[in-house]
């Protein structure tokens, strides 16, 4: 199992961000072919100091090939376009391979 | 459900890091009271550029209270002490509340 992790820094306007994220972006993510699971988590604090981040989303796929295919699909491209429209400056994304869970 | 996320930047010596992480640190994490699930994922790349990160671990608990209690327990303190001994300069940790999964 692999996952695409999206980590969002705290946006300037959290209410506007949330509205776009949950009402527009999430439904697009869910249309990505091969998506096995989507986990969205709100960053609430940190053991030391204040966290710079606001939200984490993890999109699970069977394999890196399946994830690549999803991102290259029309649905994946629409999701990426939307992401860039509202969160380009605050999102960091990476691929990860689940070793143990 | 809440989770404690630990995100590790790429260590200087990945072999040494892995050995300590999987042989010593992970068994300590698993002893933390109230731990519901541990998911460890290797960062393998990024859609854009090279990721700065190497590993992500997510420790799931029933609530923030349960997570706080786990961290304050002798097992939690031993885990934190060990973490500081091998990864203090490369780890970022935060609390997150799972909104959707």
mmCIF file of C-alpha atoms in Angstrom:
data_model
loop_
_atom_site.group_PDB
_atom_site.id
_atom_site.type_symbol
_atom_site.label_atom_id
_atom_site.label_comp_id
_atom_site.label_asym_id
_atom_site.label_seq_id
_atom_site.Cartn_x
_atom_site.Cartn_y
_atom_site.Cartn_z
ATOM 1 C CA UNK A 1 0.000 0.000 0.000
ATOM 2 C CA UNK A 2 1.269 3.476 -0.843
ATOM 3 C CA UNK A 3 -0.061 6.883 0.051
ATOM 4 C CA UNK A 4 0.060 10.398 -1.246
ATOM 5 C CA UNK A 5 0.440 12.710 1.745
ATOM 6 C CA UNK A 6 -0.621 16.349 1.506
ATOM 7 C CA UNK A 7 0.447 18.582 4.372
ATOM 8 C CA UNK A 8 -1.032 22.086 4.493
ATOM 9 C CA UNK A 9 0.467 24.984 6.401
ATOM 10 C CA UNK A 10 -2.008 27.219 8.215
ATOM 11 C CA UNK A 11 -3.842 29.279 5.571
ATOM 12 C CA UNK A 12 -4.422 33.002 5.943
ATOM 13 C CA UNK A 13 -8.170 32.534 6.020
ATOM 14 C CA UNK A 14 -9.017 29.200 7.620
ATOM 15 C CA UNK A 15 -12.751 29.518 7.101
ATOM 16 C CA UNK A 16 -12.349 30.159 3.368
ATOM 17 C CA UNK A 17 -9.813 27.340 3.157
ATOM 18 C CA UNK A 18 -12.088 24.869 4.924
ATOM 19 C CA UNK A 19 -15.000 25.732 2.727
ATOM 20 C CA UNK A 20 -13.027 25.170 -0.457
ATOM 21 C CA UNK A 21 -11.227 22.137 0.931
ATOM 22 C CA UNK A 22 -14.267 20.212 2.123
ATOM 23 C CA UNK A 23 -16.911 21.413 -0.346
ATOM 24 C CA UNK A 24 -14.906 21.473 -3.560
ATOM 25 C CA UNK A 25 -11.527 19.780 -3.216
ATOM 26 C CA UNK A 26 -12.453 16.651 -1.237
ATOM 27 C CA UNK A 27 -15.204 15.562 -3.663
ATOM 28 C CA UNK A 28 -12.645 15.837 -6.496
ATOM 29 C CA UNK A 29 -10.109 13.735 -4.563
ATOM 30 C CA UNK A 30 -12.735 11.049 -4.007
ATOM 31 C CA UNK A 31 -13.246 10.702 -7.752
ATOM 32 C CA UNK A 32 -9.623 9.696 -8.335
ATOM 33 C CA UNK A 33 -9.575 6.176 -9.814
ATOM 34 C CA UNK A 34 -8.024 3.526 -7.587
ATOM 35 C CA UNK A 35 -8.316 5.542 -4.363
ATOM 36 C CA UNK A 36 -8.635 2.968 -1.557
ATOM 37 C CA UNK A 37 -8.927 5.276 1.412
ATOM 38 C CA UNK A 38 -8.808 8.974 2.217
ATOM 39 C CA UNK A 39 -7.896 10.111 5.712
ATOM 40 C CA UNK A 40 -8.176 13.789 6.575
ATOM 41 C CA UNK A 41 -6.814 15.058 9.883
ATOM 42 C CA UNK A 42 -6.793 18.471 11.482
ATOM 43 C CA UNK A 43 -3.503 19.422 13.126
ATOM 44 C CA UNK A 44 -4.418 20.467 16.658
ATOM 45 C CA UNK A 45 -1.091 21.107 18.371
ATOM 46 C CA UNK A 46 2.359 19.733 19.020
ATOM 47 C CA UNK A 47 4.253 18.225 21.956
ATOM 48 C CA UNK A 48 6.742 21.112 21.717
ATOM 49 C CA UNK A 49 5.921 24.602 20.390
ATOM 50 C CA UNK A 50 3.204 25.588 17.962
ATOM 51 C CA UNK A 51 2.730 23.532 14.794
ATOM 52 C CA UNK A 52 3.122 25.342 11.475
ATOM 53 C CA UNK A 53 0.684 22.961 9.866
ATOM 54 C CA UNK A 54 -3.086 22.979 9.731
ATOM 55 C CA UNK A 55 -4.296 19.918 7.884
ATOM 56 C CA UNK A 56 -3.001 16.582 6.663
ATOM 57 C CA UNK A 57 -4.637 14.408 4.007
ATOM 58 C CA UNK A 58 -3.541 10.904 3.090
ATOM 59 C CA UNK A 59 -4.715 9.193 -0.071
ATOM 60 C CA UNK A 60 -4.105 5.450 -0.182
ATOM 61 C CA UNK A 61 -3.570 3.376 -3.320
ATOM 62 C CA UNK A 62 -2.609 -0.255 -3.956
ATOM 63 C CA UNK A 63 0.754 0.617 -5.510
ATOM 64 C CA UNK A 64 2.858 3.485 -6.790
ATOM 65 C CA UNK A 65 1.736 2.533 -10.315
ATOM 66 C CA UNK A 66 -1.902 2.893 -9.274
ATOM 67 C CA UNK A 67 -1.125 6.248 -7.641
ATOM 68 C CA UNK A 68 0.714 7.473 -10.736
ATOM 69 C CA UNK A 69 -2.186 6.355 -12.940
ATOM 70 C CA UNK A 70 -4.647 8.189 -10.681
ATOM 71 C CA UNK A 71 -2.627 11.392 -10.879
ATOM 72 C CA UNK A 72 -2.353 11.123 -14.660
ATOM 73 C CA UNK A 73 -6.104 10.524 -15.090
ATOM 74 C CA UNK A 74 -8.545 13.325 -15.986
ATOM 75 C CA UNK A 75 -9.873 13.179 -12.405
ATOM 76 C CA UNK A 76 -6.349 13.424 -11.015
ATOM 77 C CA UNK A 77 -5.540 16.391 -13.237
ATOM 78 C CA UNK A 78 -8.744 18.169 -12.211
ATOM 79 C CA UNK A 79 -7.829 17.575 -8.549
ATOM 80 C CA UNK A 80 -4.309 18.940 -9.049
ATOM 81 C CA UNK A 81 -5.636 21.981 -10.912
ATOM 82 C CA UNK A 82 -8.049 22.713 -8.114
ATOM 83 C CA UNK A 83 -5.331 22.248 -5.481
ATOM 84 C CA UNK A 84 -3.113 24.768 -7.234
ATOM 85 C CA UNK A 85 -6.007 27.246 -7.365
ATOM 86 C CA UNK A 86 -6.398 27.530 -3.587
ATOM 87 C CA UNK A 87 -3.382 26.012 -1.824
ATOM 88 C CA UNK A 88 -0.330 26.192 -4.102
ATOM 89 C CA UNK A 89 1.712 28.210 -1.619
ATOM 90 C CA UNK A 90 0.878 26.200 1.507
ATOM 91 C CA UNK A 91 0.804 22.551 0.435
ATOM 92 C CA UNK A 92 3.661 20.039 0.532
ATOM 93 C CA UNK A 93 3.100 16.627 -1.001
ATOM 94 C CA UNK A 94 5.006 13.401 -0.899
ATOM 95 C CA UNK A 95 4.688 9.754 -1.758
ATOM 96 C CA UNK A 96 5.125 7.178 0.965
ATOM 97 C CA UNK A 97 5.184 3.408 1.130
ATOM 98 C CA UNK A 98 3.450 1.948 4.147
ATOM 99 C CA UNK A 99 5.904 -0.411 5.863
ATOM 100 C CA UNK A 100 3.865 -1.354 8.865
ATOM 101 C CA UNK A 101 0.342 -0.686 10.008
ATOM 102 C CA UNK B 1 -9.619 9.188 16.939
ATOM 103 C CA UNK B 2 -6.477 11.289 17.244
ATOM 104 C CA UNK B 3 -2.951 10.662 16.086
ATOM 105 C CA UNK B 4 0.540 11.719 16.976
ATOM 106 C CA UNK B 5 2.432 12.275 13.723
ATOM 107 C CA UNK B 6 6.226 12.083 13.660
ATOM 108 C CA UNK B 7 7.872 13.280 10.473
ATOM 109 C CA UNK B 8 11.597 12.610 10.070
ATOM 110 C CA UNK B 9 13.896 14.498 7.740
ATOM 111 C CA UNK B 10 16.439 12.390 5.901
ATOM 112 C CA UNK B 11 19.104 11.368 8.450
ATOM 113 C CA UNK B 12 22.825 11.592 7.712
ATOM 114 C CA UNK B 13 23.228 7.842 8.007
ATOM 115 C CA UNK B 14 20.054 6.108 6.887
ATOM 116 C CA UNK B 15 21.307 2.611 7.711
ATOM 117 C CA UNK B 16 22.156 3.566 11.282
ATOM 118 C CA UNK B 17 18.848 5.432 11.595
ATOM 119 C CA UNK B 18 16.828 2.475 10.319
ATOM 120 C CA UNK B 19 18.541 0.085 12.674
ATOM 121 C CA UNK B 20 17.822 2.241 15.700
ATOM 122 C CA UNK B 21 14.342 3.150 14.501
ATOM 123 C CA UNK B 22 13.077 -0.357 13.806
ATOM 124 C CA UNK B 23 15.075 -2.382 16.363
ATOM 125 C CA UNK B 24 14.974 -0.055 19.356
ATOM 126 C CA UNK B 25 12.507 2.803 18.903
ATOM 127 C CA UNK B 26 9.513 0.996 17.379
ATOM 128 C CA UNK B 27 9.320 -1.646 20.162
ATOM 129 C CA UNK B 28 9.236 1.214 22.705
ATOM 130 C CA UNK B 29 6.435 2.983 20.799
ATOM 131 C CA UNK B 30 4.403 -0.226 20.790
ATOM 132 C CA UNK B 31 4.533 -0.374 24.580
ATOM 133 C CA UNK B 32 2.753 2.982 24.956
ATOM 134 C CA UNK B 33 -0.545 2.410 26.797
ATOM 135 C CA UNK B 34 -3.673 3.073 24.751
ATOM 136 C CA UNK B 35 -1.941 2.871 21.366
ATOM 137 C CA UNK B 36 -4.594 1.685 18.897
ATOM 138 C CA UNK B 37 -2.559 1.575 15.719
ATOM 139 C CA UNK B 38 0.924 2.423 14.505
ATOM 140 C CA UNK B 39 1.489 3.165 10.824
ATOM 141 C CA UNK B 40 5.039 3.628 9.592
ATOM 142 C CA UNK B 41 5.635 4.838 6.036
ATOM 143 C CA UNK B 42 8.814 5.433 4.091
ATOM 144 C CA UNK B 43 8.805 8.657 2.052
ATOM 145 C CA UNK B 44 9.710 7.607 -1.474
ATOM 146 C CA UNK B 45 9.396 10.778 -3.529
ATOM 147 C CA UNK B 46 7.200 13.720 -4.337
ATOM 148 C CA UNK B 47 5.028 14.895 -7.244
ATOM 149 C CA UNK B 48 7.265 17.969 -7.529
ATOM 150 C CA UNK B 49 10.935 18.116 -6.542
ATOM 151 C CA UNK B 50 12.766 15.961 -4.019
ATOM 152 C CA UNK B 51 11.182 15.406 -0.604
ATOM 153 C CA UNK B 52 13.187 16.555 2.425
ATOM 154 C CA UNK B 53 11.579 13.874 4.501
ATOM 155 C CA UNK B 54 12.471 10.224 4.967
ATOM 156 C CA UNK B 55 9.931 8.597 7.245
ATOM 157 C CA UNK B 56 6.529 9.263 8.761
ATOM 158 C CA UNK B 57 5.061 7.479 11.762
ATOM 159 C CA UNK B 58 1.493 7.845 12.963
ATOM 160 C CA UNK B 59 0.397 6.683 16.394
ATOM 161 C CA UNK B 60 -3.374 6.454 16.857
ATOM 162 C CA UNK B 61 -5.224 6.866 20.150
ATOM 163 C CA UNK B 62 -8.899 7.064 21.106
ATOM 164 C CA UNK B 63 -8.711 10.691 22.236
ATOM 165 C CA UNK B 64 -6.308 13.521 23.009
ATOM 166 C CA UNK B 65 -6.653 12.608 26.697
ATOM 167 C CA UNK B 66 -5.553 9.053 25.941
ATOM 168 C CA UNK B 67 -2.628 10.369 23.870
ATOM 169 C CA UNK B 68 -1.601 12.771 26.650
ATOM 170 C CA UNK B 69 -1.797 9.955 29.205
ATOM 171 C CA UNK B 70 0.339 7.726 26.982
ATOM 172 C CA UNK B 71 2.994 10.418 26.644
ATOM 173 C CA UNK B 72 3.008 11.052 30.405
ATOM 174 C CA UNK B 73 3.326 7.342 31.216
ATOM 175 C CA UNK B 74 6.700 5.704 32.022
ATOM 176 C CA UNK B 75 6.558 3.971 28.611
ATOM 177 C CA UNK B 76 5.852 7.289 26.880
ATOM 178 C CA UNK B 77 8.716 8.984 28.664
ATOM 179 C CA UNK B 78 11.087 6.155 27.744
ATOM 180 C CA UNK B 79 9.983 6.489 24.112
ATOM 181 C CA UNK B 80 10.529 10.262 24.152
ATOM 182 C CA UNK B 81 13.958 9.865 25.769
ATOM 183 C CA UNK B 82 14.971 7.370 23.119
ATOM 184 C CA UNK B 83 13.647 9.606 20.329
ATOM 185 C CA UNK B 84 15.736 12.517 21.577
ATOM 186 C CA UNK B 85 18.820 10.292 21.663
ATOM 187 C CA UNK B 86 18.848 9.516 17.950
ATOM 188 C CA UNK B 87 16.519 11.912 16.102
ATOM 189 C CA UNK B 88 16.176 15.167 18.077
ATOM 190 C CA UNK B 89 17.449 17.306 15.201
ATOM 191 C CA UNK B 90 15.409 15.705 12.409
ATOM 192 C CA UNK B 91 11.985 14.959 13.878
ATOM 193 C CA UNK B 92 8.880 17.159 13.823
ATOM 194 C CA UNK B 93 5.842 16.026 15.765
ATOM 195 C CA UNK B 94 2.254 17.135 15.860
ATOM 196 C CA UNK B 95 -1.125 16.118 17.147
ATOM 197 C CA UNK B 96 -3.972 15.639 14.702
ATOM 198 C CA UNK B 97 -7.635 14.841 14.969
ATOM 199 C CA UNK B 98 -8.925 12.497 12.287
ATOM 200 C CA UNK B 99 -11.946 14.162 10.660
ATOM 201 C CA UNK B 100 -12.644 11.642 7.962
ATOM 202 C CA UNK B 101 -11.268 8.239 7.081
#
